[in-house]
PDB file of C-alpha atoms in Angstrom:
ATOM      1  CA  MET A   1      53.409  45.915  14.499  1.00  0.00           C
ATOM      2  CA  THR A   2      50.803  48.761  14.023  1.00  0.00           C
ATOM      3  CA  ARG A   3      48.490  46.317  12.270  1.00  0.00           C
ATOM      4  CA  SER A   4      48.492  44.027  15.144  1.00  0.00           C
ATOM      5  CA  LEU A   5      47.796  46.858  17.430  1.00  0.00           C
ATOM      6  CA  TYR A   6      45.017  48.040  15.240  1.00  0.00           C
ATOM      7  CA  ARG A   7      43.638  44.511  14.714  1.00  0.00           C
ATOM      8  CA  GLY A   8      43.511  44.184  18.753  1.00  0.00           C
ATOM      9  CA  LEU A   9      41.668  47.572  18.961  1.00  0.00           C
ATOM     10  CA  VAL A  10      38.951  46.282  16.549  1.00  0.00           C
ATOM     11  CA  TRP A  11      38.643  43.038  18.236  1.00  0.00           C
ATOM     12  CA  LEU A  12      38.125  44.774  21.489  1.00  0.00           C
ATOM     13  CA  HIS A  13      35.029  46.646  20.160  1.00  0.00           C
ATOM     14  CA  PRO A  14      31.608  45.492  21.131  1.00  0.00           C
ATOM     15  CA  ARG A  15      30.710  42.214  19.380  1.00  0.00           C
ATOM     16  CA  ALA A  16      27.886  43.468  17.128  1.00  0.00           C
ATOM     17  CA  PHE A  17      29.673  46.130  15.909  1.00  0.00           C
ATOM     18  CA  ARG A  18      32.982  44.238  15.230  1.00  0.00           C
ATOM     19  CA  SER A  19      31.058  41.382  13.492  1.00  0.00           C
ATOM     20  CA  GLU A  20      29.329  44.107  11.046  1.00  0.00           C
ATOM     21  CA  PHE A  21      32.220  46.664  10.555  1.00  0.00           C
ATOM     22  CA  GLY A  22      35.439  44.972  11.949  1.00  0.00           C
ATOM     23  CA  ASP A  23      36.722  43.375   8.397  1.00  0.00           C
ATOM     24  CA  GLU A  24      36.011  46.610   6.845  1.00  0.00           C
ATOM     25  CA  MET A  25      37.723  48.555   9.395  1.00  0.00           C
ATOM     26  CA  LEU A  26      41.029  46.455   8.942  1.00  0.00           C
ATOM     27  CA  TRP A  27      40.791  46.543   5.106  1.00  0.00           C
ATOM     28  CA  ILE A  28      40.887  50.377   5.332  1.00  0.00           C
ATOM     29  CA  PHE A  29      43.767  50.354   7.818  1.00  0.00           C
ATOM     30  CA  ASP A  30      45.553  48.204   5.070  1.00  0.00           C
ATOM     31  CA  GLU A  31      44.633  51.013   2.469  1.00  0.00           C
ATOM     32  CA  ALA A  32      45.308  54.020   4.350  1.00  0.00           C
ATOM     33  CA  SER A  33      47.932  53.075   6.988  1.00  0.00           C
ATOM     34  CA  ALA A  34      50.935  54.111   4.521  1.00  0.00           C
ATOM     35  CA  PHE A  35      49.318  57.579   4.670  1.00  0.00           C
ATOM     36  CA  GLY A  36      49.633  57.894   8.507  1.00  0.00           C
ATOM     37  CA  ALA A  37      49.188  54.899  10.839  1.00  0.00           C
ATOM     38  CA  SER A  38      49.093  57.058  14.013  1.00  0.00           C
ATOM     39  CA  SER A  39      45.516  58.921  13.197  1.00  0.00           C
ATOM     40  CA  LEU A  40      44.161  55.485  12.184  1.00  0.00           C
ATOM     41  CA  LEU A  41      45.340  54.065  15.651  1.00  0.00           C
ATOM     42  CA  THR A  42      43.933  57.256  17.881  1.00  0.00           C
ATOM     43  CA  ASP A  43      40.658  57.068  15.821  1.00  0.00           C
ATOM     44  CA  GLY A  44      40.404  53.264  16.768  1.00  0.00           C
ATOM     45  CA  VAL A  45      40.995  54.048  20.451  1.00  0.00           C
ATOM     46  CA  ILE A  46      38.241  56.732  20.388  1.00  0.00           C
ATOM     47  CA  SER A  47      35.863  54.585  18.617  1.00  0.00           C
ATOM     48  CA  LEU A  48      36.368  51.912  21.288  1.00  0.00           C
ATOM     49  CA  LEU A  49      35.742  54.259  23.882  1.00  0.00           C
ATOM     50  CA  ARG A  50      32.724  55.656  21.957  1.00  0.00           C
ATOM     51  CA  GLN A  51      31.415  52.089  21.264  1.00  0.00           C
ATOM     52  CA  TRP A  52      31.692  50.762  24.924  1.00  0.00           C
ATOM     53  CA  LEU A  53      30.511  54.049  26.703  1.00  0.00           C
ATOM     54  CA  LEU A  54      27.934  55.440  24.608  1.00  0.00           C
ATOM     55  CA  ARG A  55      26.562  52.795  22.425  1.00  0.00           C
ATOM     56  CA  THR A  56      26.162  49.806  24.484  1.00  0.00           C
ATOM     57  CA  ARG A  57      25.346  51.955  27.715  1.00  0.00           C
ATOM     58  CA  VAL A  58      27.415  49.556  29.989  1.00  0.00           C
ATOM     59  CA  TRP A  59      28.468  52.428  32.159  1.00  0.00           C
ATOM     60  CA  THR A  60      24.592  52.880  33.132  1.00  0.00           C
ATOM     61  CA  LEU A  61      25.016  49.452  34.635  1.00  0.00           C
ATOM     62  CA  ALA A  62      28.214  50.007  36.340  1.00  0.00           C
ATOM     63  CA  ALA A  63      26.958  53.632  37.658  1.00  0.00           C
ATOM     64  CA  ALA A  64      23.704  52.031  38.821  1.00  0.00           C
ATOM     65  CA  THR A  65      25.673  49.272  40.662  1.00  0.00           C
ATOM     66  CA  ALA A  66      28.128  51.594  42.152  1.00  0.00           C
ATOM     67  CA  GLY A  67      25.263  53.863  43.298  1.00  0.00           C
ATOM     68  CA  GLY A  68      23.273  51.076  44.729  1.00  0.00           C
ATOM     69  CA  ILE A  69      26.472  49.654  46.691  1.00  0.00           C
ATOM     70  CA  LEU A  70      27.010  53.306  47.923  1.00  0.00           C
ATOM     71  CA  GLN A  71      23.267  53.629  49.461  1.00  0.00           C
ATOM     72  CA  VAL A  72      23.026  50.317  50.810  1.00  0.00           C
ATOM     73  CA  SER A  73      26.483  50.623  52.668  1.00  0.00           C
ATOM     74  CA  LEU A  74      25.604  53.704  53.907  1.00  0.00           C
ATOM     75  CA  GLY A  75      22.048  52.657  55.065  1.00  0.00           C
ATOM     76  CA  GLY A  76      23.495  49.240  56.372  1.00  0.00           C
ATOM     77  CA  ALA A  77      26.096  51.212  58.169  1.00  0.00           C
ATOM     78  CA  VAL A  78      23.866  53.622  60.044  1.00  0.00           C
ATOM     79  CA  MET A  79      21.462  50.666  60.830  1.00  0.00           C
ATOM     80  CA  PHE A  80      24.420  48.881  62.326  1.00  0.00           C
ATOM     81  CA  PHE A  81      25.680  51.558  64.432  1.00  0.00           C
ATOM     82  CA  HIS A  82      22.407  52.580  65.444  1.00  0.00           C
ATOM     83  CA  GLY A  83      21.417  48.888  66.460  1.00  0.00           C
ATOM     84  CA  ARG A  84      25.074  48.785  68.265  1.00  0.00           C
ATOM     85  CA  LEU A  85      24.285  51.902  70.323  1.00  0.00           C
ATOM     86  CA  ASN A  86      20.931  50.625  71.349  1.00  0.00           C
ATOM     87  CA  LEU A  87      22.079  47.300  72.550  1.00  0.00           C
ATOM     88  CA  HIS A  88      24.850  48.995  74.446  1.00  0.00           C
ATOM     89  CA  ARG A  89      22.157  51.433  76.058  1.00  0.00           C
ATOM     90  CA  ALA A  90      20.024  48.218  76.872  1.00  0.00           C
ATOM     91  CA  THR A  91      23.347  46.665  78.459  1.00  0.00           C
ATOM     92  CA  LEU A  92      22.424  43.628  76.549  1.00  0.00           C
ATOM     93  CA  VAL A  93      25.569  43.203  75.123  1.00  0.00           C
ATOM     94  CA  THR A  94      27.372  40.105  76.604  1.00  0.00           C
ATOM     95  CA  SER A  95      29.554  38.952  73.755  1.00  0.00           C
ATOM     96  CA  ASP A  96      30.668  39.770  69.987  1.00  0.00           C
ATOM     97  CA  VAL A  97      28.199  36.928  68.843  1.00  0.00           C
ATOM     98  CA  PRO A  98      25.154  38.912  68.288  1.00  0.00           C
ATOM     99  CA  ALA A  99      26.906  41.900  66.647  1.00  0.00           C
ATOM    100  CA  THR A 100      28.491  39.537  64.096  1.00  0.00           C
ATOM    101  CA  GLU A 101      25.124  37.797  63.223  1.00  0.00           C
ATOM    102  CA  GLU A 102      23.666  41.192  62.789  1.00  0.00           C
ATOM    103  CA  LEU A 103      26.572  42.293  60.590  1.00  0.00           C
ATOM    104  CA  LEU A 104      25.909  39.114  58.671  1.00  0.00           C
ATOM    105  CA  HIS A 105      22.215  39.722  58.091  1.00  0.00           C
ATOM    106  CA  ILE A 106      22.655  43.383  56.995  1.00  0.00           C
ATOM    107  CA  THR A 107      25.390  42.158  54.526  1.00  0.00           C
ATOM    108  CA  VAL A 108      22.897  39.534  52.946  1.00  0.00           C
ATOM    109  CA  TRP A 109      20.148  41.993  52.775  1.00  0.00           C
ATOM    110  CA  ALA A 110      22.461  44.782  51.569  1.00  0.00           C
ATOM    111  CA  LEU A 111      23.566  42.337  48.557  1.00  0.00           C
ATOM    112  CA  ALA A 112      20.087  41.153  47.873  1.00  0.00           C
ATOM    113  CA  ALA A 113      18.934  45.075  47.614  1.00  0.00           C
ATOM    114  CA  VAL A 114      21.652  45.898  45.250  1.00  0.00           C
ATOM    115  CA  LEU A 115      20.977  42.774  42.976  1.00  0.00           C
ATOM    116  CA  ALA A 116      17.162  43.864  43.007  1.00  0.00           C
ATOM    117  CA  MET A 117      18.133  47.480  42.046  1.00  0.00           C
ATOM    118  CA  VAL A 118      20.320  46.309  39.210  1.00  0.00           C
ATOM    119  CA  ALA A 119      17.892  43.859  37.841  1.00  0.00           C
ATOM    120  CA  ALA A 120      15.147  46.359  38.078  1.00  0.00           C
ATOM    121  CA  LEU A 121      17.314  49.076  36.307  1.00  0.00           C
ATOM    122  CA  ALA A 122      18.301  46.267  33.713  1.00  0.00           C
ATOM    123  CA  LEU A 123      14.642  45.526  33.043  1.00  0.00           C
ATOM    124  CA  TRP A 124      13.339  49.078  32.699  1.00  0.00           C
ATOM    125  CA  VAL A 125      16.232  49.940  30.102  1.00  0.00           C
ATOM    126  CA  LYS A 126      15.595  47.003  28.192  1.00  0.00           C
ATOM    127  CA  SER A 127      11.767  48.024  27.966  1.00  0.00           C
ATOM    128  CA  LEU A 128      12.833  51.651  27.088  1.00  0.00           C
ATOM    129  CA  ASN A 129      14.950  50.116  24.358  1.00  0.00           C
ATOM    130  CA  GLY A 130      12.167  48.177  23.026  1.00  0.00           C
ATOM    131  CA  ARG A 131       9.440  50.901  22.920  1.00  0.00           C
ATOM    132  CA  ARG A 132      11.800  53.158  21.157  1.00  0.00           C
ATOM    133  CA  LEU A 133      12.409  50.380  18.345  1.00  0.00           C
ATOM    134  CA  GLU A 134       8.987  49.905  18.387  1.00  0.00           C
ATOM    135  CA  ARG A 135       8.206  53.664  17.629  1.00  0.00           C
ATOM    136  CA  LEU A 136      10.862  53.813  15.013  1.00  0.00           C
ATOM    137  CA  ALA A 137       9.570  50.735  13.369  1.00  0.00           C
ATOM    138  CA  THR A 138       5.988  52.313  13.269  1.00  0.00           C
ATOM    139  CA  GLY A 139       7.452  55.620  12.013  1.00  0.00           C
ATOM    140  CA  PHE A 140       9.197  53.978   9.188  1.00  0.00           C
ATOM    141  CA  ALA A 141       6.079  51.902   8.153  1.00  0.00           C
ATOM    142  CA  ARG A 142       4.003  55.104   8.072  1.00  0.00           C
ATOM    143  CA  ARG A 143       6.638  56.389   5.454  1.00  0.00           C
TER     144      ARG A 143
ATOM    145  CA  MET B   1       6.116  64.547   5.585  1.00  0.00           C
ATOM    146  CA  SER B   2       8.165  67.576   6.501  1.00  0.00           C
ATOM    147  CA  ASP B   3       7.159  66.891  10.105  1.00  0.00           C
ATOM    148  CA  ASP B   4       8.841  63.411   9.742  1.00  0.00           C
ATOM    149  CA  LEU B   5      11.865  64.710   8.142  1.00  0.00           C
ATOM    150  CA  SER B   6      12.535  67.431  10.729  1.00  0.00           C
ATOM    151  CA  GLN B   7      13.158  64.523  13.365  1.00  0.00           C
ATOM    152  CA  PHE B   8      16.383  64.113  11.654  1.00  0.00           C
ATOM    153  CA  LEU B   9      17.524  67.786  11.254  1.00  0.00           C
ATOM    154  CA  PRO B  10      19.998  69.304  11.724  1.00  0.00           C
ATOM    155  CA  LEU B  11      22.377  66.676  10.603  1.00  0.00           C
ATOM    156  CA  SER B  12      25.811  66.516  12.040  1.00  0.00           C
ATOM    157  CA  PRO B  13      28.862  67.570   9.887  1.00  0.00           C
ATOM    158  CA  ALA B  14      29.879  63.915   9.866  1.00  0.00           C
ATOM    159  CA  THR B  15      26.541  62.549   8.843  1.00  0.00           C
ATOM    160  CA  LEU B  16      25.902  65.617   6.344  1.00  0.00           C
ATOM    161  CA  HIS B  17      29.255  64.628   4.702  1.00  0.00           C
ATOM    162  CA  ILE B  18      28.622  61.055   4.559  1.00  0.00           C
ATOM    163  CA  LEU B  19      24.894  61.619   2.861  1.00  0.00           C
ATOM    164  CA  LEU B  20      26.424  64.000   0.418  1.00  0.00           C
ATOM    165  CA  SER B  21      29.225  61.451  -0.283  1.00  0.00           C
ATOM    166  CA  LEU B  22      26.687  58.725  -1.164  1.00  0.00           C
ATOM    167  CA  ALA B  23      24.403  61.180  -3.333  1.00  0.00           C
ATOM    168  CA  GLY B  24      26.057  60.743  -6.539  1.00  0.00           C
ATOM    169  CA  GLU B  25      26.957  57.122  -6.580  1.00  0.00           C
ATOM    170  CA  ASP B  26      27.287  53.986  -4.403  1.00  0.00           C
ATOM    171  CA  ARG B  27      30.692  53.817  -2.367  1.00  0.00           C
ATOM    172  CA  HIS B  28      32.515  51.550  -0.253  1.00  0.00           C
ATOM    173  CA  GLY B  29      33.749  52.828   3.394  1.00  0.00           C
ATOM    174  CA  TYR B  30      37.030  53.826   2.150  1.00  0.00           C
ATOM    175  CA  GLY B  31      35.653  55.615  -0.830  1.00  0.00           C
ATOM    176  CA  ILE B  32      33.217  57.679   1.224  1.00  0.00           C
ATOM    177  CA  MET B  33      36.235  58.645   3.438  1.00  0.00           C
ATOM    178  CA  GLN B  34      38.125  59.778   0.529  1.00  0.00           C
ATOM    179  CA  GLU B  35      35.106  61.612  -1.146  1.00  0.00           C
ATOM    180  CA  VAL B  36      34.503  63.536   2.239  1.00  0.00           C
ATOM    181  CA  LEU B  37      38.188  64.615   2.080  1.00  0.00           C
ATOM    182  CA  ARG B  38      37.608  65.707  -1.381  1.00  0.00           C
ATOM    183  CA  GLN B  39      34.449  67.355  -0.516  1.00  0.00           C
ATOM    184  CA  SER B  40      35.693  69.442   2.224  1.00  0.00           C
ATOM    185  CA  GLU B  41      39.304  70.315   0.542  1.00  0.00           C
ATOM    186  CA  GLY B  42      41.107  68.399   2.899  1.00  0.00           C
ATOM    187  CA  GLN B  43      39.640  70.011   5.766  1.00  0.00           C
ATOM    188  CA  TYR B  44      37.622  67.003   7.222  1.00  0.00           C
ATOM    189  CA  LYS B  45      39.286  63.603   7.721  1.00  0.00           C
ATOM    190  CA  LEU B  46      36.889  60.991   8.683  1.00  0.00           C
ATOM    191  CA  GLY B  47      38.321  58.329  10.473  1.00  0.00           C
ATOM    192  CA  PRO B  48      36.779  54.457  10.070  1.00  0.00           C
ATOM    193  CA  GLY B  49      35.795  54.578  13.642  1.00  0.00           C
ATOM    194  CA  THR B  50      33.646  57.729  13.287  1.00  0.00           C
ATOM    195  CA  LEU B  51      32.722  56.556   9.769  1.00  0.00           C
ATOM    196  CA  TYR B  52      31.205  53.316  10.700  1.00  0.00           C
ATOM    197  CA  ASP B  53      29.555  54.725  13.937  1.00  0.00           C
ATOM    198  CA  ASN B  54      27.757  56.877  11.792  1.00  0.00           C
ATOM    199  CA  LEU B  55      27.086  54.537   9.078  1.00  0.00           C
ATOM    200  CA  GLN B  56      25.375  52.210  11.793  1.00  0.00           C
ATOM    201  CA  LYS B  57      23.434  54.945  12.729  1.00  0.00           C
ATOM    202  CA  LEU B  58      22.173  55.989   9.321  1.00  0.00           C
ATOM    203  CA  MET B  59      21.338  52.341   8.358  1.00  0.00           C
ATOM    204  CA  ASN B  60      19.394  51.745  11.750  1.00  0.00           C
ATOM    205  CA  GLN B  61      17.413  55.019  10.820  1.00  0.00           C
ATOM    206  CA  ALA B  62      17.032  53.821   7.170  1.00  0.00           C
ATOM    207  CA  LEU B  63      18.708  56.565   5.652  1.00  0.00           C
ATOM    208  CA  VAL B  64      21.323  54.255   4.132  1.00  0.00           C
ATOM    209  CA  GLU B  65      21.318  50.406   3.215  1.00  0.00           C
ATOM    210  CA  ASP B  66      23.685  48.128   1.619  1.00  0.00           C
ATOM    211  CA  ALA B  67      24.112  48.156  -2.039  1.00  0.00           C
ATOM    212  CA  PRO B  68      25.119  45.320  -4.470  1.00  0.00           C
ATOM    213  CA  ARG B  69      28.545  44.610  -5.214  1.00  0.00           C
ATOM    214  CA  ARG B  70      30.157  45.976  -8.579  1.00  0.00           C
ATOM    215  CA  SER B  71      32.167  42.833  -9.411  1.00  0.00           C
ATOM    216  CA  GLY B  72      33.099  39.606  -8.337  1.00  0.00           C
ATOM    217  CA  ASP B  73      36.845  40.162  -8.153  1.00  0.00           C
ATOM    218  CA  ASP B  74      36.237  43.034  -5.644  1.00  0.00           C
ATOM    219  CA  ASP B  75      37.938  42.406  -2.236  1.00  0.00           C
ATOM    220  CA  PRO B  76      35.187  40.699  -0.083  1.00  0.00           C
ATOM    221  CA  ARG B  77      35.701  42.936   2.734  1.00  0.00           C
ATOM    222  CA  ARG B  78      34.571  45.824   0.802  1.00  0.00           C
ATOM    223  CA  ARG B  79      30.881  46.520   1.454  1.00  0.00           C
ATOM    224  CA  TYR B  80      29.173  49.085  -0.874  1.00  0.00           C
ATOM    225  CA  TYR B  81      26.530  51.634   0.638  1.00  0.00           C
ATOM    226  CA  ARG B  82      23.993  53.566  -0.935  1.00  0.00           C
ATOM    227  CA  LEU B  83      21.227  56.378   0.127  1.00  0.00           C
ATOM    228  CA  THR B  84      17.768  55.308   0.457  1.00  0.00           C
ATOM    229  CA  ARG B  85      14.876  57.327  -0.806  1.00  0.00           C
ATOM    230  CA  LEU B  86      14.138  58.444   2.731  1.00  0.00           C
ATOM    231  CA  GLY B  87      18.168  59.464   3.116  1.00  0.00           C
ATOM    232  CA  ARG B  88      17.894  61.435  -0.308  1.00  0.00           C
ATOM    233  CA  LYS B  89      14.821  63.227   0.992  1.00  0.00           C
ATOM    234  CA  VAL B  90      16.610  64.253   4.454  1.00  0.00           C
ATOM    235  CA  LEU B  91      19.717  65.376   2.864  1.00  0.00           C
ATOM    236  CA  THR B  92      17.529  67.523   0.240  1.00  0.00           C
ATOM    237  CA  ALA B  93      15.645  69.040   3.452  1.00  0.00           C
ATOM    238  CA  GLU B  94      18.946  69.668   5.059  1.00  0.00           C
ATOM    239  CA  ILE B  95      20.458  71.280   2.080  1.00  0.00           C
ATOM    240  CA  ALA B  96      17.336  73.732   1.710  1.00  0.00           C
ATOM    241  CA  ARG B  97      17.747  74.434   5.469  1.00  0.00           C
ATOM    242  CA  LEU B  98      21.567  75.324   4.999  1.00  0.00           C
ATOM    243  CA  ASP B  99      20.791  77.117   1.768  1.00  0.00           C
ATOM    244  CA  THR B 100      18.516  79.213   3.963  1.00  0.00           C
ATOM    245  CA  VAL B 101      21.031  79.633   6.729  1.00  0.00           C
ATOM    246  CA  VAL B 102      23.654  80.792   4.113  1.00  0.00           C
ATOM    247  CA  ARG B 103      21.299  83.280   2.619  1.00  0.00           C
ATOM    248  CA  GLU B 104      20.420  85.019   6.023  1.00  0.00           C
ATOM    249  CA  ALA B 105      23.958  85.201   6.777  1.00  0.00           C
ATOM    250  CA  LYS B 106      24.801  86.770   3.676  1.00  0.00           C
ATOM    251  CA  LEU B 107      22.201  89.178   4.050  1.00  0.00           C
ATOM    252  CA  HIS B 108      23.140  90.183   7.428  1.00  0.00           C
ATOM    253  CA  LEU B 109      26.845  90.246   7.002  1.00  0.00           C
ATOM    254  CA  ARG B 110      26.496  92.473   3.845  1.00  0.00           C
ATOM    255  CA  VAL B 111      25.012  95.156   5.800  1.00  0.00           C
ATOM    256  CA  PRO B 112      27.838  96.867   7.514  1.00  0.00           C
ATOM    257  CA  THR B 113      30.177  96.488   4.390  1.00  0.00           C
ATOM    258  CA  THR B 114      27.351  98.356   2.248  1.00  0.00           C
ATOM    259  CA  ARG B 115      26.826 100.996   4.921  1.00  0.00           C
ATOM    260  CA  ARG B 116      30.730 101.685   4.975  1.00  0.00           C
ATOM    261  CA  ALA B 117      30.769 101.647   0.918  1.00  0.00           C
ATOM    262  CA  VAL B 118      27.956 104.623   1.275  1.00  0.00           C
TER     263      VAL B 118
END
């Protein structure tokens, strides 16, 4: 039971980490679980969180998406209500159709803006990582 | 060279213990865990998750590398690790740094005791 649980925890790790160290982690569990499986399970959970949150940096994309959605939603809402107000002032509102079209336009633009922001961030992070790896490689070559 | 090594220092307790456990001989993951427990007199218990996270980092930094298996009938899941030349230099530099810290600490902690004795 505990082994299956630990196996599941190992399986949930990022693929690169799991394929490199997963078998060894299971082997250590087989060797050491007799002396206390609970501490190994706790370590497995902490490792899982560490690998996904700190090492893969998936959270940066999630945070960027959430931030982008928030910004664009707020901006869109302000634009929408401002537009409605202007329409009312000019007494041009005769039916709900223009307002619906306006809302649709804003939604499409908002989605496009969020996608563009996330893509830009992903490219930026990728280029940063590339440069960091290059620097490391150059440093080791010097040694 | 010392400038190059300084980017690795100071080492975290987990990193220091792992490098220290590999200073004497090549070990597999479980061997490292047991050696760290022995070195710390049972005070520092390293879990597999923490161990492999650190090993991954150390291998990326070229401080630790894979070592050949000892015998053919070994469990195929066992992987052996060893210090690289750079890893040994970094460990030596860290021990020298810690030695200075300990000497300094002893010097300062001894002063009040000596005064009281006088």
